[in-house]
């Protein structure tokens, strides 16, 4: 069964850091572009970042450049998002997704930035 | 930056009716457009990619069309499980960015 499982979300104060993880199974992780997508409460979807199969290319939405870092470990079938200098507007459910078109998706992990 | 505008914001229809959702890009995206369905409390699901190709396991009642700046998602006959929010998404080659439209909610009339 194809599966993506995110973890690492939680409550963090403004200016704090958090590292999200996404564990993949049931498909050849190393063959897929991987992405992070977020959804603020009651809002639409926003692409955050993605990374090429070998990690040689990484792209970010402008609002997180310099604060977030996407990475992957193909040996562990895992994707990561290091989030620094967090702001209230980063509050959202964060999904990992595979492929150049986003399929499959994980179930999401909630990040809340609040004092 | 390419902006995707979806219309209408909300579509009120009855089961069995045809749904037509629109997505307009601020500049040409060729056929680099996808459609996703999202139900409350669930992750999105890929329906259509490259404007007109159904993803694996997607029923034939879902179809996509268009190229350039104007795209349409059609649900030929709404089933109860189709009431959800639908998003279009584009990917641009350079700079490499992926953007979503704001969504269309298909609700039961």
PDB file of C-alpha atoms in Angstrom, chain A residues 13-76:
ATOM      1  CA  UNK A  13       6.086  30.148  19.686  1.00  0.00           C
ATOM      2  CA  UNK A  14       6.714  32.833  17.072  1.00  0.00           C
ATOM      3  CA  UNK A  15      10.370  32.825  16.124  1.00  0.00           C
ATOM      4  CA  UNK A  16      10.731  29.177  17.041  1.00  0.00           C
ATOM      5  CA  UNK A  17      11.700  26.154  14.980  1.00  0.00           C
ATOM      6  CA  UNK A  18      10.145  22.840  14.080  1.00  0.00           C
ATOM      7  CA  UNK A  19      11.201  19.901  11.921  1.00  0.00           C
ATOM      8  CA  UNK A  20       8.590  17.938  10.023  1.00  0.00           C
ATOM      9  CA  UNK A  21       9.175  14.420   8.764  1.00  0.00           C
ATOM     10  CA  UNK A  22       7.389  12.351   6.161  1.00  0.00           C
ATOM     11  CA  UNK A  23       7.882   8.576   6.004  1.00  0.00           C
ATOM     12  CA  UNK A  24       7.167   6.913   2.678  1.00  0.00           C
ATOM     13  CA  UNK A  25       6.307   3.305   1.957  1.00  0.00           C
ATOM     14  CA  UNK A  26       4.799   1.208  -0.812  1.00  0.00           C
ATOM     15  CA  UNK A  27       6.519   2.982  -3.712  1.00  0.00           C
ATOM     16  CA  UNK A  28      10.009   3.761  -4.937  1.00  0.00           C
ATOM     17  CA  UNK A  29      10.606   6.940  -2.946  1.00  0.00           C
ATOM     18  CA  UNK A  30      13.946   7.682  -4.601  1.00  0.00           C
ATOM     19  CA  UNK A  31      12.225   7.960  -8.006  1.00  0.00           C
ATOM     20  CA  UNK A  32       9.805  10.705  -6.983  1.00  0.00           C
ATOM     21  CA  UNK A  33       9.982  14.456  -6.726  1.00  0.00           C
ATOM     22  CA  UNK A  34       8.631  15.222  -3.253  1.00  0.00           C
ATOM     23  CA  UNK A  35       6.785  18.289  -2.026  1.00  0.00           C
ATOM     24  CA  UNK A  36       5.373  20.012   1.021  1.00  0.00           C
ATOM     25  CA  UNK A  37       1.993  21.699   0.711  1.00  0.00           C
ATOM     26  CA  UNK A  38       0.201  23.577   3.482  1.00  0.00           C
ATOM     27  CA  UNK A  39      -3.333  24.616   4.233  1.00  0.00           C
ATOM     28  CA  UNK A  40      -4.126  27.317   6.759  1.00  0.00           C
ATOM     29  CA  UNK A  41      -7.308  26.754   8.800  1.00  0.00           C
ATOM     30  CA  UNK A  42     -10.329  27.222   6.558  1.00  0.00           C
ATOM     31  CA  UNK A  43      -8.182  28.288   3.601  1.00  0.00           C
ATOM     32  CA  UNK A  44      -6.949  26.846   0.329  1.00  0.00           C
ATOM     33  CA  UNK A  45      -3.844  24.912  -0.601  1.00  0.00           C
ATOM     34  CA  UNK A  46      -0.400  26.490  -0.872  1.00  0.00           C
ATOM     35  CA  UNK A  47       2.654  24.783  -2.318  1.00  0.00           C
ATOM     36  CA  UNK A  48       5.593  25.330   0.058  1.00  0.00           C
ATOM     37  CA  UNK A  49       8.641  23.528  -1.317  1.00  0.00           C
ATOM     38  CA  UNK A  50       9.795  20.575  -3.333  1.00  0.00           C
ATOM     39  CA  UNK A  51      12.918  18.577  -4.002  1.00  0.00           C
ATOM     40  CA  UNK A  52      14.203  16.541  -6.898  1.00  0.00           C
ATOM     41  CA  UNK A  53      14.761  12.806  -6.645  1.00  0.00           C
ATOM     42  CA  UNK A  54      18.470  13.096  -5.810  1.00  0.00           C
ATOM     43  CA  UNK A  55      18.135  16.287  -3.781  1.00  0.00           C
ATOM     44  CA  UNK A  56      20.067  18.334  -6.338  1.00  0.00           C
ATOM     45  CA  UNK A  57      17.239  20.822  -6.937  1.00  0.00           C
ATOM     46  CA  UNK A  58      15.061  22.495  -4.326  1.00  0.00           C
ATOM     47  CA  UNK A  59      12.417  25.152  -4.808  1.00  0.00           C
ATOM     48  CA  UNK A  60      10.453  27.259  -2.350  1.00  0.00           C
ATOM     49  CA  UNK A  61       7.502  29.615  -2.304  1.00  0.00           C
ATOM     50  CA  UNK A  62       8.772  33.153  -1.760  1.00  0.00           C
ATOM     51  CA  UNK A  63       7.191  33.499   1.683  1.00  0.00           C
ATOM     52  CA  UNK A  64       9.373  30.742   3.202  1.00  0.00           C
ATOM     53  CA  UNK A  65      12.667  31.297   1.365  1.00  0.00           C
ATOM     54  CA  UNK A  66      15.535  31.651   3.811  1.00  0.00           C
ATOM     55  CA  UNK A  67      13.452  30.259   6.686  1.00  0.00           C
ATOM     56  CA  UNK A  68      12.460  26.737   5.558  1.00  0.00           C
ATOM     57  CA  UNK A  69      14.718  23.980   4.228  1.00  0.00           C
ATOM     58  CA  UNK A  70      13.510  20.873   2.461  1.00  0.00           C
ATOM     59  CA  UNK A  71      15.654  17.742   2.468  1.00  0.00           C
ATOM     60  CA  UNK A  72      15.374  14.014   1.939  1.00  0.00           C
ATOM     61  CA  UNK A  73      17.097  10.765   2.873  1.00  0.00           C
ATOM     62  CA  UNK A  74      16.449   8.180   0.186  1.00  0.00           C
ATOM     63  CA  UNK A  75      18.070   5.444   2.273  1.00  0.00           C
ATOM     64  CA  UNK A  76      15.426   6.044   4.935  1.00  0.00           C
TER      65      UNK A  76
END
